[in-house]
Short mmCIF file of C-alpha atoms and ligand atoms in Angstrom, two decimals:
data_model
loop_
_atom_site.label_atom_id
_atom_site.label_comp_id
_atom_site.label_asym_id
_atom_site.label_seq_id
_atom_site.Cartn_x
_atom_site.Cartn_y
_atom_site.Cartn_z
CA SER S 298 27.89 39.43 16.21
CA LYS S 299 24.06 39.82 16.79
CA GLN S 300 24.20 41.23 12.84
CA ASP S 301 25.17 37.91 12.07
CA GLY S 302 22.89 35.53 13.98
CA ARG S 303 20.03 38.05 12.21
CA ASN S 304 22.17 36.97 8.86
CA ARG S 305 21.88 33.29 9.54
CA ILE S 306 18.44 33.67 10.60
CA THR S 307 17.06 35.34 6.96
CA PHE S 308 19.31 32.52 5.48
CA PHE S 309 18.05 29.79 6.86
CA SER S 310 14.40 31.13 6.43
CA GLU S 311 15.16 31.73 2.92
CA GLU S 312 16.51 28.26 2.34
CA MET S 313 13.75 26.99 3.67
CA GLY S 314 11.38 28.33 2.17
CA ALA S 315 13.09 26.80 -1.21
CA LEU S 316 12.77 23.77 0.16
CA ALA S 317 9.29 23.67 0.98
CA ARG S 318 9.04 25.42 -2.48
CA ALA S 319 11.02 22.75 -4.00
CA ARG S 320 8.62 20.10 -2.37
CA ASP S 321 5.40 21.50 -3.02
CA LEU S 322 6.27 21.52 -6.43
CA VAL S 323 7.36 17.86 -6.43
CA GLU S 324 3.59 17.36 -4.84
CA ILE S 325 2.28 18.91 -7.72
CA GLU S 326 4.38 17.13 -10.33
CA LEU S 327 3.84 13.71 -7.75
CA LYS S 328 -0.11 14.02 -8.46
CA ARG S 329 0.00 14.92 -12.53
CA ALA S 330 2.24 11.49 -12.55
CA ILE S 331 0.25 9.61 -10.45
CA GLN S 332 -2.88 10.53 -12.75
CA ASN S 333 -0.55 9.99 -16.05
CA ARG S 334 0.54 6.58 -15.00
CA GLU S 335 4.37 7.70 -15.03
CA PHE S 336 5.41 4.63 -13.04
CA ILE S 337 7.03 1.35 -14.38
CA LEU S 338 8.36 -1.39 -12.10
CA HIS S 339 11.82 -2.88 -12.29
CA PHE S 340 12.17 -6.58 -11.18
CA GLN S 341 14.87 -8.18 -8.30
CA PRO S 342 15.16 -11.80 -8.40
CA ARG S 343 15.17 -14.04 -4.99
CA LEU S 344 17.39 -16.90 -5.59
CA CYS S 345 16.41 -20.38 -3.56
CA LEU S 346 19.45 -21.12 -1.79
CA ARG S 347 19.33 -24.81 -1.50
CA THR S 348 18.07 -25.35 -5.68
CA ASN S 349 20.27 -22.52 -6.68
CA ARG S 350 17.46 -21.73 -9.35
CA VAL S 351 15.69 -17.81 -9.26
CA VAL S 352 12.40 -19.42 -7.15
CA SER S 353 10.63 -15.08 -7.06
CA ALA S 354 11.21 -11.14 -8.25
CA GLU S 355 10.35 -8.35 -5.67
CA ALA S 356 8.75 -5.65 -7.51
CA LEU S 357 10.43 -1.67 -7.31
CA VAL S 358 8.45 0.86 -8.53
CA ARG S 359 10.47 4.18 -10.70
CA TRP S 360 8.95 6.98 -11.95
CA GLN S 361 9.72 7.72 -15.30
CA HIS S 362 10.01 11.26 -15.67
CA PRO S 363 9.04 12.84 -18.88
CA LYS S 364 12.05 15.60 -18.27
CA ARG S 365 14.35 14.24 -15.51
CA GLY S 366 14.76 10.64 -16.25
CA LEU S 367 13.77 7.82 -14.09
CA ILE S 368 13.67 8.32 -10.45
CA MET S 369 14.21 6.07 -7.72
CA PRO S 370 11.63 5.80 -4.90
CA ALA S 371 13.96 7.42 -2.07
CA GLU S 372 12.84 10.70 -4.12
CA PHE S 373 9.15 10.44 -3.78
CA ILE S 374 8.06 7.37 -1.77
CA ALA S 375 7.92 8.96 1.54
CA ILE S 376 6.42 12.04 0.33
CA CYS S 377 4.07 10.10 -1.24
CA GLU S 378 3.33 8.94 2.21
CA GLU S 379 2.87 11.79 4.23
CA THR S 380 0.60 13.77 1.64
CA GLY S 381 -1.69 10.35 1.52
CA MET S 382 -1.01 10.25 -2.24
CA ILE S 383 0.55 6.72 -1.84
CA GLU S 384 -3.43 5.58 -1.50
CA ASP S 385 -3.34 5.99 -4.87
CA LEU S 386 0.27 5.81 -6.21
CA GLY S 387 -0.03 1.84 -4.38
CA GLN S 388 -3.23 1.25 -6.31
CA LEU S 389 -1.32 2.02 -9.46
CA ILE S 390 1.42 -0.11 -8.48
CA LEU S 391 -0.99 -2.72 -6.72
CA GLU S 392 -2.25 -3.28 -10.51
CA MET S 393 0.73 -2.92 -12.24
CA ALA S 394 1.99 -6.09 -10.30
CA CYS S 395 -0.62 -8.19 -10.29
CA GLN S 396 -0.66 -7.22 -14.50
CA THR S 397 2.33 -8.23 -14.53
CA SER S 398 2.30 -11.47 -12.64
CA MET S 399 -0.47 -13.06 -14.42
CA ALA S 400 1.05 -11.92 -17.65
CA TRP S 401 3.88 -14.59 -16.43
CA HIS S 402 1.46 -17.16 -15.09
CA LYS S 403 -0.38 -16.89 -18.76
CA SER S 404 2.59 -17.49 -20.50
CA GLY S 405 4.29 -20.39 -17.93
CA LYS S 406 6.40 -18.44 -15.82
CA ASP S 407 6.94 -19.88 -12.58
CA ILE S 408 7.68 -17.42 -10.78
CA GLU S 409 6.19 -16.11 -7.10
CA LEU S 410 5.91 -12.05 -7.08
CA SER S 411 6.71 -9.16 -4.44
CA ILE S 412 4.85 -6.19 -3.95
CA ASN S 413 5.97 -3.40 -1.56
CA ILE S 414 2.74 -2.32 0.60
CA SER S 415 2.96 1.14 2.91
CA PRO S 416 1.50 1.32 6.43
CA ARG S 417 -1.13 4.09 4.53
CA GLN S 418 -1.76 1.75 1.96
CA PHE S 419 -1.96 -1.46 4.31
CA ALA S 420 -4.73 1.04 6.22
CA ASP S 421 -6.35 1.94 3.10
CA LYS S 422 -9.50 0.34 2.52
CA ARG S 423 -9.73 -0.17 -1.03
CA LEU S 424 -6.84 -2.64 -0.41
CA LEU S 425 -8.56 -5.81 0.72
CA ASP S 426 -11.27 -4.74 -1.97
CA ALA S 427 -8.12 -4.62 -5.01
CA LEU S 428 -7.14 -8.03 -3.25
CA ARG S 429 -10.00 -9.67 -3.41
CA ASP S 430 -10.89 -8.30 -7.37
CA PHE S 431 -7.69 -10.00 -8.55
CA SER S 432 -8.07 -13.45 -6.54
CA SER S 433 -11.34 -13.78 -7.55
CA HIS S 434 -9.86 -13.76 -11.09
CA PRO S 435 -10.10 -17.18 -12.71
CA ASP S 436 -6.15 -16.69 -14.32
CA PHE S 437 -4.99 -15.13 -11.33
CA PRO S 438 -2.08 -16.68 -9.62
CA THR S 439 -2.49 -15.57 -5.61
CA GLY S 440 -0.84 -17.91 -3.53
CA LYS S 441 2.43 -16.37 -6.01
CA ILE S 442 1.82 -13.03 -4.38
CA GLU S 443 3.45 -11.81 -1.83
CA LEU S 444 2.76 -8.70 0.23
CA GLU S 445 5.78 -7.41 2.44
CA ILE S 446 4.91 -4.92 5.09
CA THR S 447 7.35 -3.42 7.23
CA GLU S 448 7.11 -4.01 11.89
CA ASN S 449 5.44 -0.39 12.09
CA VAL S 450 2.45 -1.68 9.94
CA LEU S 451 1.73 -4.35 13.25
CA ILE S 452 1.80 -1.29 15.73
CA GLY S 453 -1.11 -0.63 17.12
CA ASP S 454 -4.67 -2.35 17.41
CA HIS S 455 -3.70 -5.84 16.80
CA ASP S 456 -7.19 -7.47 16.76
CA PHE S 457 -7.87 -5.20 13.87
CA ILE S 458 -4.56 -5.60 11.74
CA ALA S 459 -5.05 -9.31 12.89
CA GLN S 460 -8.38 -9.47 11.24
CA LYS S 461 -6.71 -7.26 8.02
CA LEU S 462 -4.07 -10.02 8.13
CA ASP S 463 -6.22 -13.37 8.10
CA ALA S 464 -8.47 -11.75 5.44
CA ILE S 465 -5.85 -11.27 3.22
CA ALA S 466 -4.41 -15.12 4.19
CA SER S 467 -7.55 -16.50 3.45
CA MET S 468 -7.83 -15.36 -0.04
CA GLY S 469 -4.26 -17.24 -0.34
CA TYR S 470 -2.11 -14.06 -0.27
CA ARG S 471 1.26 -14.42 1.36
CA ILE S 472 2.73 -12.09 3.56
CA ALA S 473 6.55 -10.86 4.43
CA ILE S 474 7.73 -8.90 6.91
CA ASP S 475 10.35 -6.72 5.09
CA ASP S 476 13.13 -5.01 6.70
CA PHE S 477 13.25 -7.55 9.13
CA GLY S 478 15.18 -6.33 12.78
CA THR S 479 14.70 -2.56 11.98
CA GLY S 480 11.61 -1.63 13.49
CA TYR S 481 10.84 -0.31 17.04
CA SER S 482 8.21 -2.47 18.04
CA ASN S 483 8.70 -5.78 20.67
CA LEU S 484 8.66 -9.31 18.68
CA SER S 485 5.17 -10.16 20.51
CA TYR S 486 3.26 -10.02 17.09
CA ILE S 487 5.22 -12.73 15.16
CA SER S 488 3.35 -15.16 17.80
CA ARG S 489 0.49 -13.27 16.91
CA PHE S 490 0.17 -12.87 13.13
CA GLN S 491 0.48 -15.88 10.24
CA LEU S 492 3.57 -15.13 8.92
CA ASN S 493 4.81 -16.57 5.71
CA CYS S 494 8.13 -14.54 5.10
CA LEU S 495 10.65 -12.45 7.18
CA LYS S 496 12.75 -10.60 5.09
CA ILE S 497 16.80 -9.28 7.38
CA ASP S 498 17.18 -6.09 6.73
CA GLN S 499 20.23 -5.62 4.35
CA SER S 500 22.09 -3.74 7.30
CA PHE S 501 22.58 -6.99 9.54
CA VAL S 502 23.72 -8.34 5.84
CA SER S 503 26.31 -6.45 5.14
CA GLN S 504 27.95 -6.35 8.74
CA LEU S 505 28.58 -10.41 7.95
CA PRO S 506 30.17 -12.15 9.75
CA LYS S 507 30.19 -9.78 12.65
CA SER S 508 25.86 -10.13 13.02
CA GLY S 509 26.69 -13.62 12.52
CA PRO S 510 24.96 -14.29 15.98
CA ILE S 511 21.84 -11.78 15.32
CA ILE S 512 21.07 -13.72 11.81
CA SER S 513 21.28 -16.71 13.59
CA LEU S 514 19.14 -16.01 15.82
CA ILE S 515 16.51 -14.53 13.43
CA LEU S 516 16.77 -17.65 11.30
CA THR S 517 16.24 -20.08 14.12
CA LEU S 518 13.01 -17.85 14.71
CA ALA S 519 11.61 -17.78 11.34
CA GLU S 520 12.00 -21.99 11.12
CA GLN S 521 9.90 -21.37 14.52
CA ILE S 522 7.16 -20.20 12.80
CA GLY S 523 7.61 -22.18 9.67
CA ALA S 524 8.31 -18.82 7.63
CA THR S 525 10.64 -18.76 4.72
CA ILE S 526 13.40 -16.63 5.36
CA VAL S 527 15.10 -13.83 2.50
CA ALA S 528 18.73 -12.28 3.30
CA GLU S 529 18.34 -8.48 1.30
CA GLY S 530 20.76 -6.80 0.00
CA VAL S 531 23.58 -9.47 -0.25
CA GLU S 532 26.64 -7.93 -2.37
CA THR S 533 29.05 -10.11 -1.86
CA LYS S 534 30.47 -13.98 -2.54
CA GLU S 535 31.15 -14.05 1.35
CA GLN S 536 27.79 -13.38 2.61
CA LEU S 537 26.28 -15.11 0.12
CA ALA S 538 28.69 -18.22 1.36
CA TRP S 539 27.92 -18.02 5.01
CA LEU S 540 24.12 -17.81 4.61
CA ARG S 541 24.40 -21.10 2.17
CA ASN S 542 26.55 -22.10 5.04
CA HIS S 543 24.16 -21.09 7.50
CA GLN S 544 20.59 -22.55 6.48
CA CYS S 545 19.02 -19.21 5.04
CA ASP S 546 16.28 -20.26 2.51
CA GLN S 547 17.04 -17.52 -0.32
CA ALA S 548 19.45 -14.04 -1.02
CA GLN S 549 18.14 -10.79 -2.82
CA GLY S 550 21.00 -8.43 -3.55
CA TYR S 551 23.58 -6.74 -5.79
CA PHE S 552 25.45 -9.96 -5.87
CA VAL S 553 23.05 -11.84 -7.16
CA SER S 554 21.42 -9.46 -9.75
CA HIS S 555 20.12 -5.79 -9.74
CA PRO S 556 16.81 -4.98 -10.41
CA VAL S 557 15.95 -4.72 -14.04
CA GLU S 558 13.57 -3.98 -16.59
CA GLU S 559 10.82 -6.59 -16.89
CA LYS S 560 12.01 -7.22 -20.88
CA ASP S 561 15.47 -8.74 -19.44
CA LEU S 562 14.39 -10.32 -16.07
CA PHE S 563 13.85 -13.70 -17.64
CA GLY S 564 16.79 -13.30 -19.44
CA VAL S 565 18.58 -13.06 -16.37
CA ILE S 566 16.76 -15.54 -14.73
CA GLU S 567 17.71 -18.10 -17.42
CA ASP S 568 21.16 -17.08 -17.01
CA LEU S 569 20.89 -17.42 -12.93
CA ASN S 570 19.40 -20.85 -13.23
CA THR S 571 22.25 -22.45 -15.13
CA GLY S 572 25.00 -20.90 -13.47
P1 LIG J 764 13.10 -2.40 0.11
O1 LIG J 764 11.82 -2.69 0.05
O2 LIG J 764 13.65 -3.15 1.34
O3 LIG J 764 13.66 -2.81 -1.18
C1 LIG J 764 15.08 -2.70 -1.32
C2 LIG J 764 15.70 -1.78 -1.76
O4 LIG J 764 17.33 -2.42 -1.68
C3 LIG J 764 15.83 -1.66 -3.36
O5 LIG J 764 15.86 0.09 -3.50
C4 LIG J 764 16.58 -2.11 -3.79
O6 LIG J 764 17.19 -1.33 -5.55
C5 LIG J 764 17.89 -2.16 -2.50
N1 LIG J 764 19.18 -3.41 -3.29
C6 LIG J 764 18.37 -4.34 -3.64
N2 LIG J 764 19.99 -5.14 -3.59
C7 LIG J 764 21.05 -4.58 -3.07
C8 LIG J 764 21.89 -4.57 -2.42
O7 LIG J 764 22.82 -5.26 -2.72
N3 LIG J 764 22.93 -3.46 -1.90
C9 LIG J 764 21.83 -2.47 -1.61
N4 LIG J 764 22.88 -1.90 -1.02
N5 LIG J 764 20.63 -1.90 -2.05
C10 LIG J 764 19.97 -2.96 -2.80
P2 LIG J 764 15.12 1.04 -4.09
O8 LIG J 764 14.21 0.04 -5.19
O9 LIG J 764 15.71 1.90 -4.63
O10 LIG J 764 13.95 0.83 -2.96
C11 LIG J 764 13.97 1.60 -2.02
C12 LIG J 764 12.66 1.54 -0.82
O11 LIG J 764 11.55 2.14 -1.45
C13 LIG J 764 12.38 -0.24 -1.20
O12 LIG J 764 12.77 -0.41 0.07
C14 LIG J 764 11.00 0.15 -0.29
O13 LIG J 764 10.34 0.88 1.24
C15 LIG J 764 10.38 1.92 -1.26
N6 LIG J 764 9.97 1.01 -2.18
C16 LIG J 764 10.14 0.52 -3.54
N7 LIG J 764 9.22 0.35 -4.06
C17 LIG J 764 8.02 0.07 -3.81
C18 LIG J 764 6.98 -0.15 -4.08
O14 LIG J 764 6.19 -0.18 -4.98
N8 LIG J 764 5.52 0.55 -3.34
C19 LIG J 764 6.70 1.89 -2.14
N9 LIG J 764 5.02 1.36 -1.59
N10 LIG J 764 7.55 0.85 -1.29
C20 LIG J 764 8.45 0.66 -2.63
CA1 LIG J 765 10.64 -5.04 0.19
CA1 LIG J 766 13.59 -4.42 2.95
CA1 LIG J 767 14.66 -1.22 3.06
#
């Protein structure tokens, strides 16, 4: 009836109002959290399938909320991206990650570090300055730092993007394409830009062996352009075996290791390296 319809609309708008208020609250809390540096990094190892050794790790941010405990990026990264707060949060993450990498390097831990760079952070003018500051430090292992960007970062003004990527590469940083194969862009950027690494999205890996043909295609493509290929979201020994048999370079996923706190990382790596 008409009456029901009206109630429904009232109900929806109340519910949406409540949602909007909840979101405003998260936004206010996030602003405060960024100021207070309530974020930590976890690290997920990347295993080389030829040598069976951990060669790299990905930094993954977590929000250490004073009351709610550890909050995962799915709950806050998108809000930060939409509101522009990611520019400050991204800067904070970059600082933490680079400092961590420098500490590892100084203590003789020879491992690469991947850092996620969001589209808005990639567009942020401060990114190049920050990267230049770090790379100019004598103890900083620039060549061991990889920046993970998604395909949608590469849509748009190609000359502008090429310039930025060239500047980053000339400092010695590596560039990886994250979630490869899930973007809506065409693949022309592959030959246009210098890319060091492609990370096959976990949605392909989880569908092995059915997705075998498409993963084989990506492996061939990566070889053609001289990029390292990493399979993400490897959860089973069958997936790992398939990838190894098809000369995939590296694997990352729960079957190898979950993301862990820094204090546990090198113990986990030690165990993985010694089998
Ligand atoms: P991503 O960059 O694709 O990172 C991989 C995500 O998959 C991580 O989730 C990781 O914990 C999870 N994962 C790893 N292995 C497996 C597996 O075997 N199975 C499954 N189902 N999942 C696996 P996390 O840490 O919750 O991060 C989610 C997303 O949030 C990331 O996806 C990335 O887009 C974003 N994110 C995380 N940290 C950062 C950051 O420091 N900066 C930015 N800009 N984004 C970040
Ligand atoms: Ca990533
Ligand atoms: Ca990914
Ligand atoms: Ca993803």
